[in-house]
């Protein structure tokens, strides 16, 4: 009974609050600033929505991942970025307005893009063994977890800017704490599976972070974007919001005991491993931003 309550209410509520806190920090002025640089914005969106799944599929194939492990990696690749990308973009010397706009647009679009991708990956990697998934139900779940709370946060920020500015820091700290609670709880529940598969899964996820970051960086360089945009695209494509993927996998599999589906394992492990890789990458990007052109 407790597990069912946590699955059906606790996890979605945590993710919805995290996305609401993200929405509080999204300002229309930052969207306007990003739209004044359409080349960078379009390049970033294409990299996130198309190059990321392609790169992830390449990593899955290279490391021979199959079944639910492969499925988890692919679901992760189509999750939108989170507020973490905005923080890392700021620390690395990127263009924060572009980062914020990309995060917001991809999150709002995920209500359409994620269900389509997930339905495809279930068919590709699980075939007849895939659980029954309603595309409409999945779309509504993604909308309720992402677009709706982000939209409510943005609306509050627009209608009550002073209030939103006052509560946003506390909301973000609480969201960060809830994020780690969710990830660590999933890691603890699936520890035996993680320990059994980490020799293959760990290197695959490390390569995934590097490949995804390189996809953003390479796209920006190929289009001749400036350093700030290069840094921003590197961060935005390298970091995915694992909490959304973790929650969707949990809801889809309708867990009735303490077992975490194998598809959730790569997502939880990535969410921890990503910080260990992105921190040194951020330091390198910051030094590059400060270097003479």
Short mmCIF file of C-alpha atoms in Angstrom, two decimals:
data_model
loop_
_atom_site.label_atom_id
_atom_site.label_comp_id
_atom_site.label_asym_id
_atom_site.label_seq_id
_atom_site.Cartn_x
_atom_site.Cartn_y
_atom_site.Cartn_z
CA UNK A 1 0.00 0.00 0.00
CA UNK A 2 2.80 2.44 0.93
CA UNK A 3 4.73 1.60 -2.25
CA UNK A 4 1.64 2.24 -4.34
CA UNK A 5 1.07 5.63 -2.66
CA UNK A 6 4.69 6.63 -3.27
CA UNK A 7 4.47 5.47 -6.88
CA UNK A 8 1.14 7.05 -7.75
CA UNK A 9 1.36 10.24 -5.68
CA UNK A 10 4.81 10.82 -4.18
CA UNK A 11 6.99 10.51 -7.29
CA UNK A 12 4.75 12.57 -9.59
CA UNK A 13 4.32 15.23 -6.89
CA UNK A 14 8.10 15.54 -6.42
CA UNK A 15 8.75 15.84 -10.16
CA UNK A 16 5.87 18.30 -10.62
CA UNK A 17 7.25 20.49 -7.83
CA UNK A 18 10.75 20.39 -9.34
CA UNK A 19 9.31 21.51 -12.68
CA UNK A 20 7.19 24.20 -10.97
CA UNK A 21 10.33 25.56 -9.32
CA UNK A 22 11.98 25.58 -12.75
CA UNK A 23 9.04 27.55 -14.14
CA UNK A 24 9.42 30.17 -11.41
CA UNK A 25 12.87 30.97 -12.78
CA UNK A 26 11.81 31.26 -16.43
CA UNK A 27 11.33 34.85 -17.55
CA UNK A 28 9.72 36.00 -20.79
CA UNK A 29 12.55 38.51 -21.17
CA UNK A 30 15.04 35.63 -21.38
CA UNK A 31 12.96 33.95 -24.06
CA UNK A 32 12.91 37.23 -26.00
CA UNK A 33 16.69 37.53 -25.70
CA UNK A 34 17.15 33.99 -27.00
CA UNK A 35 14.78 34.54 -29.93
CA UNK A 36 16.94 37.46 -30.99
CA UNK A 37 19.63 34.83 -31.64
CA UNK A 38 17.54 32.31 -33.63
CA UNK A 39 20.52 30.49 -35.14
CA UNK A 40 21.81 29.42 -31.73
CA UNK A 41 18.34 28.60 -30.42
CA UNK A 42 17.36 26.45 -33.42
CA UNK A 43 20.74 24.68 -33.38
CA UNK A 44 20.32 23.86 -29.70
CA UNK A 45 16.79 22.56 -30.15
CA UNK A 46 17.78 20.36 -33.10
CA UNK A 47 20.74 19.00 -31.11
CA UNK A 48 18.55 18.17 -28.13
CA UNK A 49 15.56 16.72 -29.95
CA UNK A 50 17.27 14.83 -32.79
CA UNK A 51 21.03 14.44 -32.26
CA UNK A 52 20.69 13.24 -28.67
CA UNK A 53 18.54 10.18 -29.43
CA UNK A 54 20.78 9.33 -32.38
CA UNK A 55 23.94 9.62 -30.28
CA UNK A 56 22.39 7.59 -27.45
CA UNK A 57 21.40 4.85 -29.89
CA UNK A 58 25.00 4.74 -31.08
CA UNK A 59 26.27 4.32 -27.49
CA UNK A 60 23.68 1.61 -26.77
CA UNK A 61 24.80 -0.27 -29.90
CA UNK A 62 28.52 0.21 -29.19
CA UNK A 63 28.26 -1.23 -25.68
CA UNK A 64 25.84 -3.99 -26.64
CA UNK A 65 23.11 -2.89 -24.24
CA UNK A 66 19.80 -4.65 -24.79
CA UNK A 67 16.33 -4.92 -23.33
CA UNK A 68 15.39 -2.69 -20.43
CA UNK A 69 18.93 -1.36 -19.91
CA UNK A 70 18.98 -0.05 -23.47
CA UNK A 71 15.44 1.23 -23.04
CA UNK A 72 16.44 3.23 -19.95
CA UNK A 73 19.32 4.90 -21.78
CA UNK A 74 17.09 5.84 -24.70
CA UNK A 75 14.34 7.23 -22.45
CA UNK A 76 17.00 9.31 -20.71
CA UNK A 77 18.15 10.73 -24.06
CA UNK A 78 14.72 12.18 -24.83
CA UNK A 79 14.14 13.74 -21.41
CA UNK A 80 14.33 17.54 -21.37
CA UNK A 81 17.10 19.29 -19.50
CA UNK A 82 16.42 20.57 -16.01
CA UNK A 83 17.31 23.61 -13.95
CA UNK A 84 20.75 22.03 -13.48
CA UNK A 85 21.64 23.04 -17.04
CA UNK A 86 20.95 26.69 -16.24
CA UNK A 87 23.21 26.50 -13.18
CA UNK A 88 26.05 24.83 -15.07
CA UNK A 89 25.68 27.26 -18.00
CA UNK A 90 26.08 30.17 -15.59
CA UNK A 91 29.11 28.61 -13.87
CA UNK A 92 30.78 27.75 -17.18
CA UNK A 93 30.38 31.23 -18.66
CA UNK A 94 27.63 30.34 -21.10
CA UNK A 95 24.69 32.45 -22.26
CA UNK A 96 22.15 31.92 -19.49
CA UNK A 97 19.21 33.41 -21.41
CA UNK A 98 19.75 30.86 -24.20
CA UNK A 99 20.03 28.04 -21.65
CA UNK A 100 16.81 29.10 -19.94
CA UNK A 101 14.93 29.40 -23.24
CA UNK A 102 16.11 26.01 -24.45
CA UNK A 103 15.17 24.37 -21.15
CA UNK A 104 11.72 25.94 -21.22
CA UNK A 105 10.93 25.19 -24.86
CA UNK A 106 12.13 21.56 -24.76
CA UNK A 107 10.27 20.97 -21.48
CA UNK A 108 7.02 22.35 -22.89
CA UNK A 109 7.49 20.38 -26.14
CA UNK A 110 8.22 17.16 -24.24
CA UNK A 111 4.49 16.54 -23.76
CA UNK A 112 4.45 15.69 -27.48
CA UNK A 113 7.98 14.48 -28.21
CA UNK A 114 8.62 12.17 -25.23
CA UNK A 115 5.55 9.90 -25.61
CA UNK A 116 6.29 9.35 -29.30
CA UNK A 117 9.94 8.50 -28.66
CA UNK A 118 9.18 6.28 -25.65
CA UNK A 119 6.54 4.30 -27.55
CA UNK A 120 9.12 3.74 -30.31
CA UNK A 121 11.85 2.63 -27.91
CA UNK A 122 9.53 0.19 -26.15
CA UNK A 123 8.79 -1.42 -29.50
CA UNK A 124 12.43 -1.49 -30.62
CA UNK A 125 14.02 -2.87 -27.45
CA UNK A 126 11.27 -4.93 -25.81
CA UNK A 127 8.99 -5.94 -28.68
CA UNK A 128 6.28 -8.33 -27.52
CA UNK A 129 7.62 -8.19 -23.94
CA UNK A 130 6.84 -4.48 -23.64
CA UNK A 131 4.14 -3.51 -21.13
CA UNK A 132 0.97 -2.09 -22.60
CA UNK A 133 1.49 1.65 -23.03
CA UNK A 134 -1.27 4.09 -23.96
CA UNK A 135 0.22 6.86 -26.07
CA UNK A 136 -2.56 9.23 -24.99
CA UNK A 137 -2.14 8.31 -21.33
CA UNK A 138 1.62 8.72 -21.58
CA UNK A 139 1.21 12.13 -23.25
CA UNK A 140 -1.12 13.25 -20.47
CA UNK A 141 1.33 12.01 -17.83
CA UNK A 142 4.23 13.88 -19.43
CA UNK A 143 2.08 17.01 -19.75
CA UNK A 144 1.09 16.81 -16.07
CA UNK A 145 4.68 16.23 -14.97
CA UNK A 146 6.40 18.84 -17.15
CA UNK A 147 4.49 21.38 -19.23
CA UNK A 148 1.69 22.07 -16.74
CA UNK A 149 3.82 22.78 -13.62
CA UNK A 150 6.37 24.73 -15.67
CA UNK A 151 3.54 26.80 -17.17
CA UNK A 152 2.05 27.44 -13.73
CA UNK A 153 5.44 28.52 -12.41
CA UNK A 154 5.94 30.88 -15.34
CA UNK A 155 2.43 32.30 -14.90
CA UNK A 156 3.06 32.98 -11.22
CA UNK A 157 6.39 34.60 -12.06
CA UNK A 158 4.69 36.83 -14.62
CA UNK A 159 1.66 37.78 -12.52
CA UNK A 160 3.45 38.09 -9.17
CA UNK A 161 7.11 38.77 -10.05
CA UNK A 162 8.07 40.12 -6.63
CA UNK A 163 6.59 37.08 -4.86
CA UNK A 164 8.18 34.66 -7.35
CA UNK A 165 11.57 36.33 -6.92
CA UNK A 166 11.27 36.00 -3.14
CA UNK A 167 10.27 32.33 -3.04
CA UNK A 168 12.33 31.05 -5.98
CA UNK A 169 15.63 30.49 -4.07
CA UNK A 170 13.90 28.45 -1.38
CA UNK A 171 11.86 26.54 -3.95
CA UNK A 172 15.01 25.69 -5.90
CA UNK A 173 16.81 24.46 -2.76
CA UNK A 174 13.85 22.28 -1.89
CA UNK A 175 13.63 21.01 -5.48
CA UNK A 176 17.35 20.10 -5.39
CA UNK A 177 16.87 18.23 -2.14
CA UNK A 178 13.88 16.34 -3.50
CA UNK A 179 15.83 15.51 -6.65
CA UNK A 180 18.61 13.86 -4.67
CA UNK A 181 16.11 12.10 -2.41
CA UNK A 182 14.45 10.58 -5.45
CA UNK A 183 17.71 9.56 -7.13
CA UNK A 184 19.29 8.07 -4.01
CA UNK A 185 16.10 6.20 -3.11
CA UNK A 186 15.99 4.68 -6.60
CA UNK A 187 19.71 3.79 -6.39
CA UNK A 188 19.22 2.12 -3.01
CA UNK A 189 16.21 0.13 -4.22
CA UNK A 190 18.07 -1.08 -7.30
CA UNK A 191 21.51 -1.47 -5.72
CA UNK A 192 21.88 -5.19 -6.54
CA UNK A 193 21.11 -4.56 -10.20
CA UNK A 194 23.45 -1.56 -10.30
CA UNK A 195 26.30 -3.55 -8.72
CA UNK A 196 25.74 -6.40 -11.17
CA UNK A 197 25.74 -4.22 -14.29
CA UNK A 198 27.97 -1.27 -13.38
CA UNK A 199 31.04 -2.70 -15.15
CA UNK A 200 29.25 -2.28 -18.49
CA UNK A 201 26.71 0.37 -17.65
CA UNK A 202 29.12 2.80 -15.95
CA UNK A 203 31.47 3.21 -18.95
CA UNK A 204 28.49 3.36 -21.33
CA UNK A 205 26.89 6.21 -19.37
CA UNK A 206 30.22 8.05 -19.06
CA UNK A 207 30.67 7.83 -22.83
CA UNK A 208 27.06 8.95 -23.25
CA UNK A 209 27.66 12.16 -21.27
CA UNK A 210 30.80 12.91 -23.28
CA UNK A 211 29.16 12.10 -26.63
CA UNK A 212 26.06 14.18 -25.89
CA UNK A 213 28.16 17.14 -24.74
CA UNK A 214 30.36 16.79 -27.83
CA UNK A 215 27.24 16.76 -30.04
CA UNK A 216 26.19 20.15 -28.67
CA UNK A 217 29.70 21.57 -28.86
CA UNK A 218 30.30 20.26 -32.37
CA UNK A 219 26.97 21.62 -33.62
CA UNK A 220 27.75 25.08 -32.23
CA UNK A 221 31.28 25.07 -33.68
CA UNK A 222 30.10 23.88 -37.10
CA UNK A 223 27.61 26.76 -37.26
CA UNK A 224 30.20 29.33 -36.24
CA UNK A 225 28.47 30.32 -33.00
CA UNK A 226 30.45 32.30 -30.45
CA UNK A 227 32.04 30.81 -27.33
CA UNK A 228 29.14 31.62 -25.01
CA UNK A 229 26.73 29.79 -27.32
CA UNK A 230 29.16 26.88 -27.72
CA UNK A 231 29.34 26.50 -23.95
CA UNK A 232 25.58 26.71 -23.59
CA UNK A 233 24.86 24.05 -26.21
CA UNK A 234 27.51 21.78 -24.69
CA UNK A 235 25.82 22.01 -21.28
CA UNK A 236 22.24 21.78 -22.57
CA UNK A 237 22.86 18.66 -24.63
CA UNK A 238 25.08 17.00 -22.02
CA UNK A 239 22.60 17.11 -19.12
CA UNK A 240 19.20 15.44 -19.06
CA UNK A 241 16.48 15.56 -16.39
CA UNK A 242 16.66 12.05 -15.03
CA UNK A 243 13.85 12.58 -12.54
CA UNK A 244 11.27 12.76 -15.33
CA UNK A 245 12.50 9.58 -16.98
CA UNK A 246 12.71 7.78 -13.63
CA UNK A 247 9.15 8.71 -12.73
CA UNK A 248 7.71 7.77 -16.12
CA UNK A 249 9.40 4.37 -16.09
CA UNK A 250 8.10 3.77 -12.58
CA UNK A 251 4.55 4.74 -13.52
CA UNK A 252 4.57 2.71 -16.73
CA UNK A 253 5.67 -0.45 -14.97
CA UNK A 254 3.11 0.09 -12.17
CA UNK A 255 5.32 -1.27 -9.43
CA UNK A 256 3.51 -3.10 -6.67
CA UNK A 257 6.53 -4.09 -4.58
CA UNK A 258 9.99 -2.75 -3.77
CA UNK A 259 11.48 -3.76 -7.12
CA UNK A 260 12.69 -1.01 -9.43
CA UNK A 261 12.45 -1.91 -13.15
CA UNK A 262 15.80 -2.40 -14.88
CA UNK A 263 14.93 0.45 -17.25
CA UNK A 264 15.19 2.85 -14.29
CA UNK A 265 18.72 1.73 -13.39
CA UNK A 266 20.63 3.61 -16.14
CA UNK A 267 18.60 6.75 -15.42
CA UNK A 268 19.34 6.72 -11.69
CA UNK A 269 23.01 5.89 -12.18
CA UNK A 270 23.38 8.57 -14.85
CA UNK A 271 21.89 11.20 -12.54
CA UNK A 272 24.70 10.55 -10.05
CA UNK A 273 27.53 9.97 -12.53
CA UNK A 274 26.67 13.05 -14.57
CA UNK A 275 27.81 15.42 -11.82
CA UNK A 276 31.20 13.77 -11.57
CA UNK A 277 31.75 14.34 -15.29
CA UNK A 278 30.09 17.71 -15.78
CA UNK A 279 31.96 19.48 -12.96
CA UNK A 280 35.43 19.09 -14.56
CA UNK A 281 33.89 19.80 -17.97
CA UNK A 282 32.39 23.00 -16.59
CA UNK A 283 35.78 24.06 -15.22
CA UNK A 284 37.35 23.45 -18.63
CA UNK A 285 34.59 25.39 -20.41
CA UNK A 286 34.95 28.28 -17.96
CA UNK A 287 38.68 28.49 -18.63
CA UNK A 288 37.99 28.39 -22.36
CA UNK A 289 35.46 31.21 -21.99
CA UNK A 290 38.05 33.34 -20.17
CA UNK A 291 40.85 32.63 -22.68
CA UNK A 292 41.62 35.19 -25.42
CA UNK A 293 39.64 34.61 -28.62
#
